[in-house]
Structures are given as structure tokens and as C-alpha cells.
Rosetta silent file (secondary structure, phi, psi, omega in degrees, C-alpha in Angstrom):
SEQUENCE: MRSFVAGSFTPSPAKEHAVAPRPAWKGYLRISLVSMPVLAYTGSSGSTDEGSPIRFNQLHRECHSRIKYVKTCPIHGEVPNDEIVSGYEYTKGQYIEIDPDELAELRPEGERAISVEGFVSPDTIDPAYLSGKTYFLTPDGSLGQKPYQLIQEAMASEELNAIGRMKITTREHLVRVRAEDGLLIVDLLQYASQVKDPTQFKQELVDTHPSAPERKLTRQLISSMVDEELDLSERTDAYTDRVRELIEAKVQGKQIVTPTPVEEPPIVNIMDALKRSMKEASSEKKARAASRPPVQSVARRLPSRPAKKQKKSG
SCORE:     score description
SCORE:     0.000 S_00000001
   1 L     0.000  140.730  178.348  -11.846  -22.612  116.385 S_00000001
   2 L   -80.787  155.027 -174.269  -11.139  -19.013  117.317 S_00000001
   3 E  -114.794  150.692 -178.807   -8.413  -18.219  119.808 S_00000001
   4 E  -102.602  102.660 -171.531   -8.315  -16.000  122.901 S_00000001
   5 E  -126.746  122.886  171.136   -5.016  -14.090  122.650 S_00000001
   6 L    46.834   45.649  175.265   -3.701  -11.211  124.782 S_00000001
   7 L    77.892    6.207  178.833   -7.114   -9.815  125.578 S_00000001
   8 E  -124.872  155.864 -179.142   -8.341   -9.863  121.984 S_00000001
   9 E  -108.408  111.918 -174.596  -10.534  -12.302  120.087 S_00000001
  10 E  -111.460  145.751  178.329   -8.979  -13.295  116.779 S_00000001
  11 L   -64.327  159.987  178.140  -10.455  -15.445  114.010 S_00000001
  12 L   -61.989  135.824  177.490   -9.123  -18.925  113.429 S_00000001
  13 H   -58.600  -26.611 -177.925   -5.925  -18.917  111.317 S_00000001
  14 H   -63.468  -25.138 -179.552   -7.511  -21.642  109.203 S_00000001
  15 H   -87.019  -17.942 -176.412   -9.960  -19.099  107.844 S_00000001
  16 H  -103.855  -34.968 -177.298   -7.327  -16.500  107.043 S_00000001
  17 L  -132.252  138.692  177.381   -4.346  -18.501  105.881 S_00000001
  18 L   -75.665  111.640 -179.057   -4.178  -21.888  104.188 S_00000001
  19 L  -103.222  126.297 -179.517   -2.287  -24.084  106.630 S_00000001
  20 L   -63.760  130.524  179.539   -0.933  -27.373  105.308 S_00000001
  21 L   -66.442  150.280  178.072   -2.457  -30.295  107.232 S_00000001
  22 L  -106.819  135.739 -179.997   -0.157  -32.424  109.334 S_00000001
  23 L   -65.453  141.603  178.095   -0.428  -36.222  109.220 S_00000001
  24 L   -93.345  -11.208 -175.572   -1.748  -37.849  112.371 S_00000001
  25 E  -156.008  145.174  178.769   -0.282  -41.249  111.502 S_00000001
  26 E  -136.816  128.826 -178.564    2.528  -42.641  109.382 S_00000001
  27 E  -173.570 -141.940 -175.777    2.906  -46.261  108.383 S_00000001
  28 E  -132.620  148.135  168.255    2.169  -48.798  105.660 S_00000001
  29 E  -104.753  119.947 -173.469   -0.837  -50.129  103.789 S_00000001
  30 E  -119.818  121.438  176.064   -0.287  -53.852  103.271 S_00000001
  31 E  -125.554  106.877 -174.673   -2.378  -56.025  100.921 S_00000001
  32 L    55.763 -119.607 -179.889   -0.967  -59.547  100.638 S_00000001
  33 L   -93.848   -1.913  178.124    2.623  -59.017   99.402 S_00000001
  34 E   -87.622  125.377 -179.433    1.935  -55.452   98.231 S_00000001
  35 E  -136.326  132.714 -179.057    3.091  -52.852  100.753 S_00000001
  36 E  -137.044  141.912  176.501    3.188  -49.086  100.325 S_00000001
  37 E   -74.480  134.963 -178.440    4.132  -46.220  102.681 S_00000001
  38 E  -137.386  158.881  172.630    1.179  -43.963  103.485 S_00000001
  39 E  -115.405  144.503  179.862    0.271  -40.938  105.578 S_00000001
  40 E  -119.554  131.230  179.130   -3.059  -40.630  107.411 S_00000001
  41 E  -116.237  136.338 -178.915   -4.841  -37.343  108.091 S_00000001
  42 E   -61.925  143.195 -175.736   -7.747  -37.034  110.492 S_00000001
  43 L   -91.457    1.620  177.551  -11.078  -36.601  108.772 S_00000001
  44 L  -138.318  153.229 -175.553  -12.615  -34.152  111.268 S_00000001
  45 L   -91.901  -11.310 -177.710  -11.454  -30.882  112.792 S_00000001
  46 L  -157.680  167.771  179.750  -12.938  -31.315  116.233 S_00000001
  47 L   -75.190  153.523  176.547  -14.500  -33.698  118.703 S_00000001
  48 L   -92.659    1.185  179.364  -18.196  -34.485  118.617 S_00000001
  49 H   -60.624  131.190  179.055  -18.426  -34.494  122.420 S_00000001
  50 H    61.915    9.212  176.214  -21.203  -32.199  123.588 S_00000001
  51 H    75.504    9.252 -176.661  -21.763  -31.246  119.949 S_00000001
  52 L  -149.601  138.839  177.288  -19.093  -28.532  119.961 S_00000001
  53 L   -79.479   -6.168 -179.558  -15.288  -28.323  119.496 S_00000001
  54 L   -77.366  133.573 -178.103  -15.110  -25.376  121.937 S_00000001
  55 L  -119.028  141.821  178.599  -13.688  -26.335  125.321 S_00000001
  56 L  -113.453  153.606  176.637  -14.009  -24.524  128.629 S_00000001
  57 L  -106.542  150.266  176.025  -11.755  -24.592  131.714 S_00000001
  58 L   -86.244  130.856 -178.065  -12.896  -24.736  135.319 S_00000001
  59 E  -124.997  156.318  173.211  -11.931  -21.645  137.360 S_00000001
  60 L   -77.345  125.560 -175.027  -12.227  -20.578  140.985 S_00000001
  61 L   -56.917  -37.757 -173.796  -15.074  -18.054  141.125 S_00000001
  62 L   -72.017  -44.959 -174.061  -13.247  -15.760  143.600 S_00000001
  63 L  -118.156   -4.107  179.878   -9.832  -15.389  141.924 S_00000001
  64 L    63.761   22.042  175.126  -10.370  -17.010  138.460 S_00000001
  65 L   -76.428  147.728 -179.620   -7.398  -19.324  139.014 S_00000001
  66 E   -67.492  133.400  178.518   -7.407  -22.566  137.021 S_00000001
  67 L   -74.115  133.184  178.455   -8.682  -25.535  139.017 S_00000001
  68 L  -107.075  150.651  179.652   -6.085  -28.288  139.439 S_00000001
  69 L  -109.273  121.941 -176.886   -6.779  -31.951  139.918 S_00000001
  70 L  -110.163  131.257  177.907   -4.766  -33.698  142.626 S_00000001
  71 L   -84.328  121.960 -176.175   -4.526  -37.484  142.886 S_00000001
  72 E  -127.501  156.607  174.027   -5.104  -38.537  146.468 S_00000001
  73 E  -111.718  135.304 -177.995   -5.304  -41.717  148.526 S_00000001
  74 L   -62.194  -16.566 -179.063   -7.913  -41.803  151.340 S_00000001
  75 L  -100.069  -44.003 -172.724   -5.214  -43.091  153.736 S_00000001
  76 L  -107.797    0.174  179.743   -2.016  -41.272  152.696 S_00000001
  77 E    79.528 -144.393 -177.190   -3.350  -38.113  151.018 S_00000001
  78 E   -63.292  137.569 -175.967   -1.689  -36.778  147.852 S_00000001
  79 L  -122.446  129.093  176.546    0.187  -39.474  145.897 S_00000001
  80 L   -70.465  157.476 -176.751    3.011  -38.847  143.357 S_00000001
  81 H   -60.140  -33.363 -176.774    2.715  -40.437  139.919 S_00000001
  82 H   -72.697   -5.345  177.395    5.597  -42.856  140.503 S_00000001
  83 H  -107.668    8.596 -179.367    3.613  -44.494  143.329 S_00000001
  84 L  -102.527  130.702  179.360    0.487  -45.087  141.248 S_00000001
  85 L  -121.119  167.014  178.044   -0.125  -48.505  139.682 S_00000001
  86 E   -94.923  139.199  178.702   -2.911  -49.937  137.524 S_00000001
  87 E  -141.004  152.597  178.761   -5.429  -52.318  139.020 S_00000001
  88 E  -115.815  126.260 -179.317   -8.529  -54.201  137.898 S_00000001
  89 E   -84.040   98.879 -176.739  -11.504  -54.558  140.261 S_00000001
  90 E   -83.641  -20.133  171.501  -12.500  -58.213  139.731 S_00000001
  91 E  -152.234  164.193 -172.470  -15.018  -58.098  142.592 S_00000001
  92 L   -54.396  116.256  177.291  -16.342  -55.333  144.832 S_00000001
  93 L    78.437    3.503 -179.318  -13.398  -53.767  146.705 S_00000001
  94 E  -119.108  127.691 -175.127  -10.918  -56.424  145.490 S_00000001
  95 E  -124.335  153.444  167.248   -8.225  -55.566  142.942 S_00000001
  96 E  -117.547  138.204 -178.019   -5.426  -57.299  141.085 S_00000001
  97 E   -84.587  134.072  179.690   -2.404  -55.224  140.100 S_00000001
  98 E  -115.229  121.756 -179.554   -1.497  -55.123  136.399 S_00000001
  99 L   -84.135  140.225  178.561    2.045  -54.125  135.453 S_00000001
 100 H   -56.162  -33.661  178.886    2.533  -52.019  132.284 S_00000001
 101 H   -65.221  -32.977  178.143    5.180  -54.487  131.082 S_00000001
 102 H   -66.964  -38.212  177.269    2.595  -57.274  131.225 S_00000001
 103 H   -69.679  -36.058 -179.093    0.282  -55.269  128.995 S_00000001
 104 H   -61.306  -34.291 -179.087    3.143  -54.428  126.614 S_00000001
 105 H   -69.525  -20.804 -178.247    3.716  -58.133  125.981 S_00000001
 106 H   -89.106  -12.969 -177.115    0.109  -58.511  124.814 S_00000001
 107 L   -76.957  150.834  179.676    0.272  -55.729  122.229 S_00000001
 108 L   -64.476  145.662 -179.527    0.835  -56.551  118.543 S_00000001
 109 L   -93.461  173.210  176.027    4.417  -56.391  117.340 S_00000001
 110 L    94.586  175.485 -178.088    5.876  -54.803  114.238 S_00000001
 111 L   -74.194  166.678  177.747    5.713  -51.388  112.623 S_00000001
 112 L   -67.548  126.928 -176.177    2.571  -49.340  112.359 S_00000001
 113 E  -154.631  155.792  169.806    0.601  -50.730  109.442 S_00000001
 114 E  -104.531  107.097 -176.402   -2.850  -51.194  107.961 S_00000001
 115 E  -100.508  110.975 -178.642   -3.004  -54.906  107.212 S_00000001
 116 E   -79.076  129.741 -178.279   -5.844  -55.789  104.833 S_00000001
 117 E  -104.431  -14.439  179.575   -7.399  -59.183  105.563 S_00000001
 118 E   171.752  174.333 -179.131  -10.016  -59.239  102.790 S_00000001
 119 E  -122.618  144.189 -178.748  -12.493  -57.327  100.632 S_00000001
 120 E  -139.402  162.995  172.731  -16.257  -57.076  101.000 S_00000001
 121 L   -71.941  140.975  179.771  -19.199  -55.310   99.403 S_00000001
 122 H   -56.554  -27.851 -178.014  -19.991  -51.989  101.157 S_00000001
 123 H   -68.753  -17.481 -177.611  -23.546  -53.234  101.758 S_00000001
 124 H   -84.519   -6.946 -177.818  -22.273  -55.951  104.109 S_00000001
 125 L   -96.154  112.757  179.430  -20.887  -53.435  106.642 S_00000001
 126 L   -68.852  125.327  179.280  -23.482  -52.486  109.249 S_00000001
 127 H   -56.241  -21.318  179.971  -23.261  -48.698  109.936 S_00000001
 128 H   -63.592  -21.406 -179.205  -23.621  -49.515  113.647 S_00000001
 129 H   -83.380  -11.397 -179.761  -19.992  -50.713  113.591 S_00000001
 130 E   -71.590  129.071 -177.856  -18.645  -47.324  112.459 S_00000001
 131 E   -84.496  -16.884 -177.466  -16.878  -45.565  115.343 S_00000001
 132 E    95.873   -3.172  178.968  -17.048  -42.105  113.751 S_00000001
 133 E  -100.068  125.885 -175.867  -13.266  -41.776  113.401 S_00000001
 134 E  -128.756  144.527  175.534  -12.018  -41.327  109.823 S_00000001
 135 E  -128.027  141.547  172.075   -8.592  -40.920  108.231 S_00000001
 136 E   -97.569  127.954 -179.733   -7.651  -39.825  104.699 S_00000001
 137 E   -97.635  139.944  172.279   -4.737  -41.797  103.271 S_00000001
 138 E  -135.223  155.883  177.378   -2.148  -40.380  100.867 S_00000001
 139 E   -65.222  143.913  176.751    1.065  -41.911   99.488 S_00000001
 140 L  -102.732   90.867 -179.725    4.179  -41.168  101.533 S_00000001
 141 L    95.412  169.924 -175.291    6.770  -40.342   98.899 S_00000001
 142 H   -67.402  -29.079 -177.837    7.102  -41.183   95.217 S_00000001
 143 H   -65.299  -26.072 -177.824    7.469  -44.944   95.784 S_00000001
 144 H   -90.101   -6.084 -173.722    3.915  -45.183   97.061 S_00000001
 145 H   -64.598  -51.263 -175.879    2.251  -43.272   94.236 S_00000001
 146 H   -67.864  -49.503  178.337    1.778  -46.066   91.666 S_00000001
 147 H   -61.345  -34.212  177.355    0.639  -48.857   94.045 S_00000001
 148 H   -61.429  -48.239 -178.773   -1.688  -46.349   95.732 S_00000001
 149 H   -63.521  -42.702 -179.358   -3.282  -45.428   92.389 S_00000001
 150 H   -62.466  -45.882 -179.372   -3.602  -49.048   91.307 S_00000001
 151 H   -65.599  -44.280 -178.097   -5.248  -50.126   94.569 S_00000001
 152 H   -62.071  -47.155 -178.120   -7.553  -47.098   94.654 S_00000001
 153 H   -65.974  -38.139 -179.357   -8.713  -47.532   91.055 S_00000001
 154 H   -67.166  -42.834  179.666   -9.228  -51.295   91.460 S_00000001
 155 H   -66.216  -38.494  178.842  -11.321  -50.896   94.626 S_00000001
 156 H   -67.832  -41.944 -178.877  -13.420  -48.161   93.030 S_00000001
 157 H   -65.548  -40.887 -178.163  -13.948  -50.184   89.842 S_00000001
 158 H   -86.385   -4.070 -179.513  -14.934  -53.350   91.720 S_00000001
 159 L    54.083   53.274 -177.986  -17.024  -51.390   94.255 S_00000001
 160 L  -124.760  150.264  170.651  -15.336  -53.094   97.191 S_00000001
 161 E  -108.937  149.219  176.283  -14.229  -52.088  100.678 S_00000001
 162 E   -99.020  143.854  175.064  -11.227  -53.592  102.442 S_00000001
 163 E  -115.665  131.813 -179.492  -11.406  -54.942  105.997 S_00000001
 164 E  -162.548 -160.629 -179.798   -8.238  -55.052  108.077 S_00000001
 165 E  -129.236  143.127 -176.741   -6.445  -53.928  111.185 S_00000001
 166 E  -127.040  125.653  178.788   -4.610  -50.683  111.821 S_00000001
 167 E   -92.015  117.399  177.235   -1.989  -50.203  114.511 S_00000001
 168 E  -118.496  117.815 -173.042   -2.159  -46.729  116.085 S_00000001
 169 L    52.440 -109.920 -175.352    0.476  -46.108  118.779 S_00000001
 170 L  -108.229    2.929 -177.119    0.107  -49.199  120.999 S_00000001
 171 E  -114.595  151.037  177.858   -3.398  -50.328  120.021 S_00000001
 172 E  -109.544  128.705 -176.274   -4.718  -52.312  117.106 S_00000001
 173 E  -115.836  147.119  171.676   -8.046  -51.233  115.584 S_00000001
 174 E   -79.615  133.191 -175.699  -10.477  -52.945  113.242 S_00000001
 175 E  -138.781  160.426  165.936  -10.855  -50.780  110.106 S_00000001
 176 E  -120.564  148.007  176.776  -12.411  -50.607  106.692 S_00000001
 177 E  -118.987  129.869 -179.936  -10.722  -48.921  103.724 S_00000001
 178 E  -128.131  154.522  178.298  -12.866  -47.432  100.945 S_00000001
 179 E  -102.716  125.791 -178.693  -12.115  -45.694   97.660 S_00000001
 180 E  -152.394  130.135  177.113  -13.807  -42.358   97.126 S_00000001
 181 L    52.155   39.497  178.344  -13.066  -39.362   94.896 S_00000001
 182 L    81.392   -1.111 -178.893   -9.630  -40.702   93.990 S_00000001
 183 E  -112.481  160.223  167.735   -8.635  -41.209   97.636 S_00000001
 184 E  -101.871  128.495 -175.780   -8.362  -44.131  100.004 S_00000001
 185 E  -122.829  134.355 -178.669  -10.272  -43.444  103.222 S_00000001
 186 E  -106.820  129.016  174.131   -9.998  -45.394  106.479 S_00000001
 187 E  -114.602  125.052  175.919  -12.917  -45.723  108.892 S_00000001
 188 E   -73.243  134.126 -179.666  -12.252  -47.132  112.356 S_00000001
 189 E  -108.138  155.000  173.245  -14.735  -49.859  113.257 S_00000001
 190 L   -91.179  153.232  174.594  -15.967  -51.066  116.605 S_00000001
 191 L   -79.524  159.078 -176.936  -15.724  -54.705  117.611 S_00000001
 192 H   -55.610  -33.414 -179.558  -18.938  -56.705  117.987 S_00000001
 193 H   -67.921  -16.234 -178.710  -18.594  -56.598  121.778 S_00000001
 194 H   -97.111   -7.929 -176.216  -18.820  -52.789  121.617 S_00000001
 195 L  -103.784  128.238 -179.866  -21.984  -52.661  119.474 S_00000001
 196 L   -76.018  141.907  178.154  -25.398  -52.962  121.129 S_00000001
 197 L   -76.240  119.850 -176.734  -27.858  -55.476  119.707 S_00000001
 198 H   -64.576  -21.145 -177.779  -30.830  -53.492  118.316 S_00000001
 199 H   -65.112  -23.553 -178.769  -33.261  -56.323  119.107 S_00000001
 200 H   -69.116  -15.392 -179.530  -33.041  -55.503  122.818 S_00000001
 201 H   -96.055  -10.415 -177.324  -34.878  -52.236  122.137 S_00000001
 202 H   -67.663  -22.052  179.036  -37.760  -53.763  120.164 S_00000001
 203 H   -67.288  -14.647  178.376  -39.574  -54.674  123.362 S_00000001
 204 H   -82.931   -6.739 -176.099  -40.219  -50.944  123.819 S_00000001
 205 L   -94.538  145.264  178.410  -42.336  -50.867  120.634 S_00000001
 206 L  -128.332  134.022  176.903  -46.094  -51.331  120.505 S_00000001
 207 L   -74.810  113.340 -177.374  -48.155  -52.000  117.367 S_00000001
 208 L   -93.998    2.283  177.084  -50.616  -49.070  117.221 S_00000001
 209 L    52.639   62.358  179.126  -52.421  -50.435  114.139 S_00000001
 210 L   -61.868  151.176  178.281  -52.264  -47.286  111.940 S_00000001
 211 L   -80.159  164.578  179.331  -55.035  -46.846  109.403 S_00000001
 212 H   -61.185  -43.716  177.152  -54.455  -47.009  105.648 S_00000001
 213 H   -61.498  -37.260  179.199  -54.932  -43.229  105.198 S_00000001
 214 H   -64.719  -43.156  178.782  -52.418  -42.555  107.976 S_00000001
 215 H   -63.163  -44.149 -177.936  -49.838  -44.837  106.343 S_00000001
 216 H   -63.719  -44.777 -177.473  -50.418  -43.269  102.912 S_00000001
 217 H   -67.622  -34.274  178.054  -50.149  -39.700  104.179 S_00000001
 218 H   -65.297  -43.093  177.534  -46.979  -40.517  106.122 S_00000001
 219 H   -63.560  -39.055  179.224  -45.342  -41.941  102.979 S_00000001
 220 H   -65.083  -38.187  177.872  -46.422  -38.850  101.033 S_00000001
 221 H   -61.176  -46.502 -179.557  -44.890  -36.588  103.672 S_00000001
 222 H   -64.021  -43.316 -179.961  -41.548  -38.369  103.460 S_00000001
 223 H   -62.527  -36.271 -178.426  -41.611  -38.359   99.642 S_00000001
 224 H   -69.802  -17.367 -177.470  -42.337  -34.629   99.601 S_00000001
 225 L  -102.419    8.260  178.281  -39.207  -33.955  101.680 S_00000001
 226 L   -66.054  127.048  179.583  -36.760  -35.875   99.468 S_00000001
 227 L  -111.249  102.443 -177.357  -33.797  -33.606   98.651 S_00000001
 228 L   -80.073   -5.244  179.374  -32.097  -34.827   95.491 S_00000001
 229 L  -121.170   43.520 -179.002  -29.503  -32.037   95.660 S_00000001
 230 L   -58.859  128.684  177.591  -28.282  -32.607   99.199 S_00000001
 231 L  -133.842  102.840 -176.612  -25.211  -30.505   99.998 S_00000001
 232 H   -67.380  -16.339  178.325  -23.914  -31.014  103.522 S_00000001
 233 H   -67.997  -16.708  177.919  -21.651  -27.977  103.137 S_00000001
 234 H   -78.481  -17.336 -179.697  -24.804  -25.879  103.534 S_00000001
 235 L   -86.230  131.094  179.290  -25.298  -27.254  107.057 S_00000001
 236 L  -124.197  160.427  178.347  -23.481  -25.363  109.803 S_00000001
 237 L   -85.456   90.156 -174.445  -23.066  -25.854  113.544 S_00000001
 238 H   -63.442  -37.377 -178.546  -25.383  -23.078  114.698 S_00000001
 239 H   -64.071  -45.818  179.761  -24.805  -23.716  118.401 S_00000001
 240 H   -63.170  -38.428  176.991  -21.013  -23.430  118.095 S_00000001
 241 H   -61.458  -40.320  179.562  -21.401  -20.228  116.061 S_00000001
 242 H   -68.481  -35.505  177.497  -23.565  -18.729  118.811 S_00000001
 243 H   -64.634  -41.631  178.732  -21.020  -19.755  121.470 S_00000001
 244 H   -63.564  -40.708  177.725  -18.249  -18.003  119.511 S_00000001
 245 H   -63.730  -38.370  177.830  -20.407  -14.881  119.198 S_00000001
 246 H   -63.026  -44.779 -179.935  -21.032  -14.987  122.950 S_00000001
 247 H   -64.291  -44.835 -179.303  -17.285  -15.226  123.679 S_00000001
 248 H   -62.421  -40.660  179.304  -16.471  -12.427  121.225 S_00000001
 249 H   -64.026  -40.951  179.544  -19.151  -10.192  122.741 S_00000001
 250 H   -66.556  -41.069 -179.824  -17.827  -10.773  126.253 S_00000001
 251 H   -64.286  -39.935 -177.496  -14.234  -10.089  125.168 S_00000001
 252 L   -89.093    3.117  175.717  -15.229   -6.859  123.434 S_00000001
 253 L    74.334   22.292  179.693  -17.512   -5.767  126.271 S_00000001
 254 L   -77.586  160.507  177.135  -20.688   -5.900  124.250 S_00000001
 255 L   -73.628  133.330 -178.550  -24.110   -6.267  125.812 S_00000001
 256 L   -88.958  129.813  177.077  -25.169   -9.896  125.935 S_00000001
 257 L  -118.550  148.078 -179.484  -28.587  -10.714  124.560 S_00000001
 258 L  -111.956  141.762  179.718  -30.393  -14.021  124.838 S_00000001
 259 L   -68.809  155.562  177.513  -32.634  -15.483  122.151 S_00000001
 260 L   -67.835  129.857 -179.933  -36.352  -15.793  122.725 S_00000001
 261 L   -57.949  140.289  178.531  -37.167  -19.265  124.101 S_00000001
 262 L   -88.027  127.335 -179.379  -38.750  -21.569  121.550 S_00000001
 263 L   -71.806  143.966  177.250  -42.094  -22.933  122.661 S_00000001
 264 L   -68.232  137.350  179.276  -42.529  -26.696  122.712 S_00000001
 265 L   -67.123  137.888  179.519  -44.825  -27.856  119.883 S_00000001
 266 L   -71.790  152.485  176.706  -48.243  -28.965  121.111 S_00000001
 267 L   -82.216  121.853 -176.420  -49.309  -32.569  120.723 S_00000001
 268 L  -123.554  174.008  176.241  -52.003  -32.692  118.029 S_00000001
 269 L   -59.417  136.262 -172.447  -54.009  -35.275  116.141 S_00000001
 270 H   -60.602  -39.863 -179.207  -51.647  -37.348  113.951 S_00000001
 271 H   -67.411  -40.911  178.051  -53.659  -36.791  110.751 S_00000001
 272 H   -63.516  -41.107 -179.864  -53.811  -33.024  111.298 S_00000001
 273 H   -64.557  -39.742  179.876  -50.064  -32.966  111.999 S_00000001
 274 H   -65.521  -42.781 -179.706  -49.309  -34.939  108.845 S_00000001
 275 H   -64.742  -42.854  178.816  -51.424  -32.646  106.673 S_00000001
 276 H   -66.505  -38.686  178.903  -49.829  -29.510  108.113 S_00000001
 277 H   -64.077  -40.289  177.728  -46.363  -31.051  107.757 S_00000001
 278 H   -59.117  -43.296 -178.870  -47.061  -31.878  104.111 S_00000001
 279 H   -65.236  -44.007 -179.994  -48.010  -28.256  103.461 S_00000001
 280 H   -67.676  -40.366 -179.766  -44.920  -26.875  105.227 S_00000001
 281 H   -62.842  -40.264  179.341  -42.587  -29.385  103.535 S_00000001
 282 H   -64.175  -41.386  179.681  -43.910  -28.411  100.125 S_00000001
 283 H   -66.338  -42.434 -179.359  -43.382  -24.707  100.856 S_00000001
 284 H   -65.958  -38.046 -179.675  -39.851  -25.265  102.188 S_00000001
 285 H   -65.335  -40.494  178.065  -38.893  -27.389   99.184 S_00000001
 286 H   -65.554  -38.347 -179.991  -40.053  -24.669   96.783 S_00000001
 287 H   -66.491  -40.029  178.583  -38.135  -22.042   98.763 S_00000001
 288 H   -64.099  -42.093 -178.899  -34.925  -24.132   98.690 S_00000001
 289 H   -65.243  -37.036 -178.976  -35.232  -24.673   94.946 S_00000001
 290 H   -71.934  -29.655 -176.854  -35.747  -20.955   94.359 S_00000001
 291 H   -84.005  -15.885 -178.964  -32.742  -19.973   96.486 S_00000001
 292 L   -74.593  138.955  177.158  -30.313  -22.348   94.788 S_00000001
 293 L   -69.213  153.176 -179.392  -28.097  -20.840   92.064 S_00000001
 294 L   -65.969  -28.595  179.285  -28.588  -22.197   88.525 S_00000001
 295 L   -89.442  135.040 -177.836  -24.940  -23.314   88.372 S_00000001
 296 L   -61.356  137.468 -179.604  -24.110  -26.337   90.455 S_00000001
 297 L   -63.769  143.216  178.081  -22.123  -25.528   93.604 S_00000001
 298 L   -80.463   -6.408  179.314  -18.449  -26.410   93.535 S_00000001
 299 L   -63.135  150.805 -177.656  -18.721  -27.602   97.154 S_00000001
 300 L   -67.191  128.913  179.230  -18.153  -31.278   97.648 S_00000001
 301 L  -110.221  160.818  176.885  -21.347  -33.295   97.426 S_00000001
 302 L   -65.009  130.665 -179.412  -22.138  -36.773   98.610 S_00000001
 303 L   -69.297  143.112  176.127  -21.279  -39.188   95.801 S_00000001
 304 L   -84.692  140.813 -179.505  -24.143  -41.106   94.241 S_00000001
 305 L   -73.280  126.147  177.307  -23.819  -44.864   94.362 S_00000001
 306 L   -65.893  160.246  179.782  -23.333  -46.312   90.871 S_00000001
 307 L   -62.679  143.857 -178.380  -25.691  -49.010   89.697 S_00000001
 308 L   -66.205  131.845  179.677  -24.823  -52.479   90.985 S_00000001
 309 L   -71.391  140.359  177.043  -22.906  -54.489   88.444 S_00000001
 310 L   -80.959  128.181  179.122  -24.552  -57.674   87.184 S_00000001
 311 L   -73.235  137.343  178.818  -22.478  -60.756   87.929 S_00000001
 312 L   -71.868  132.703  178.565  -21.678  -62.817   84.841 S_00000001
 313 L   -80.418  153.670  178.452  -23.282  -66.225   84.858 S_00000001
 314 L    86.164    0.000    0.000  -21.319  -69.311   84.288 S_00000001
């Protein structure tokens, strides 16, 4: 993200100077009696809230002073922090007070650790359980190097993911650990109570009885858009880039221009839409192939899944 400094708009230091990443977590990876010190680095540079890592502050229109938030009680007015307690509303307008010490007694004990409880095939993990938070693990010191390599290579060879729990600050999270590109990567998982059952949405579906030609043309459209050389590094956050350009223009006193509104696509006959889409998809695929360099990009690509190993009988 670019920074607003002393009346000038400067590019992000990350683009100009290589800054060593700082670990977001330090602890242990524990598998049975094997324990190794590890460091965890966040796998994303910004929040996905609102689709952009850029954050705005609320200001008073008249004087541009930063808006402050004051905690108030409807009876006594402003309340200092030392007079605020936590409460749970168990019924409308009725609360029970919860003391922080009572919550502390319920938290897991021990040092921060990733405790592996078992291994599973990656296919058994429903993507709906992924929270979107990822950490890259590295050994913490020379003592962790060999066990880290052994565990990573074994998980990659056996094509297995680990399921366990990870203690971050005062909370314990359900996690999976996977081996990829020589690294161990941790994905935070949601608990079943946090994941919505997809069957509750099926009642919104209606069988429209598509014809055989419609089904065939739809499959052909999808097949024509298959990209066997997918490179996510080619995808950029266009909205965030435009916001940065807007901020830079305002800082430098440039004239602000707005893009031409995009018209909503008209609703057309499904067969006509499929045929036109097929034609456009074919043209776009040829254009992408022509624009790609003959030498494969050094950018990181999504790994292809190796063929499933056949289990030995007997």
C-alpha cells in the first residue's frame, strides 16, 4: 500500500526495497513425540474486507478533524474503560456479567503450538471450512531444520494433509497443514458450527428442464474457456489500483476524471447468448495464447495435482 507522507504521495517501500518479512507467530509444530520450533508468516498482505487493503478515516467535513468514538452509557454519559465490563444478553434486555478471569480459566494452557491430531487426504477437506487465513511455516533455528524437512517431504510424498489445533494468542484454532513447494503451509479452518449447510439453499432452485442442445452448447462454452496455463500473478486488483491513482491525483492536484459507466448487459435468449459467448471465448483464448511469451513465466504457478497413487492390495 502506498503511504501519505508530509504532503507527498510515495510508493510503497515494498516495491522499492526488499524488506525482510516479520513472523506473525512463533511456537512449535508437534506431531506425536516429534516437536520442532517454527515461525509463521501471514500468507496475505492485506484484508479482503471491501475488496481493498486501502483504509479511510472519518473526518469532520467543516474542519477535517478525525472523528473520535466515545463510549457512553444512556444514564451516566461517558464511561471510562475501567468501569466497563463484559456481559452476555441471554434474553431481551437481560444480561449476565462475565469476568475476564472466568474466560481465562477456559482457555487452553501451555505454550503456543500447532498440535497435529491426524492426517487425511486433501480431498476429504471441504473448501467451505477454509477461513481464508493462511500462514507459511519455516524452521526457527538450526534445530528445526532436519525435522521440518523430514515432515515436509513425507507429507508431500504421501499426499497427505495434517489436521490439528493452533494456539494464537489466547485462542485455539482448528487448522490443516499442507506441504507445497518445499514449505509447510497452515490454513485456519472454521468449525462446523460456523459453516452454513448448502442444502438450505437448494429450495431456491427450480428445474427448468433445459433441452439437449442447450446442455451441449453450455458444456462446449465451458470447455472452450479452459485455461491450461493459469497464472494468478497476471490477475491484479484493478479497483485498488484505481483508488491509488485517485489518491495520487488528489495529492498532486491533478484533474479528476471518472470512467464511462458500463451499461448493464441486456437479457437475451439463452441459445443466442451461448453462441455469442462461444465466439467471444474462442477469440479471447487465441488472443491470450498469442500474447504469452514462448518461455514459461518464472512467476509462481498453481501446482498441478499428481496422479493418485494406487493402493497396494493385500
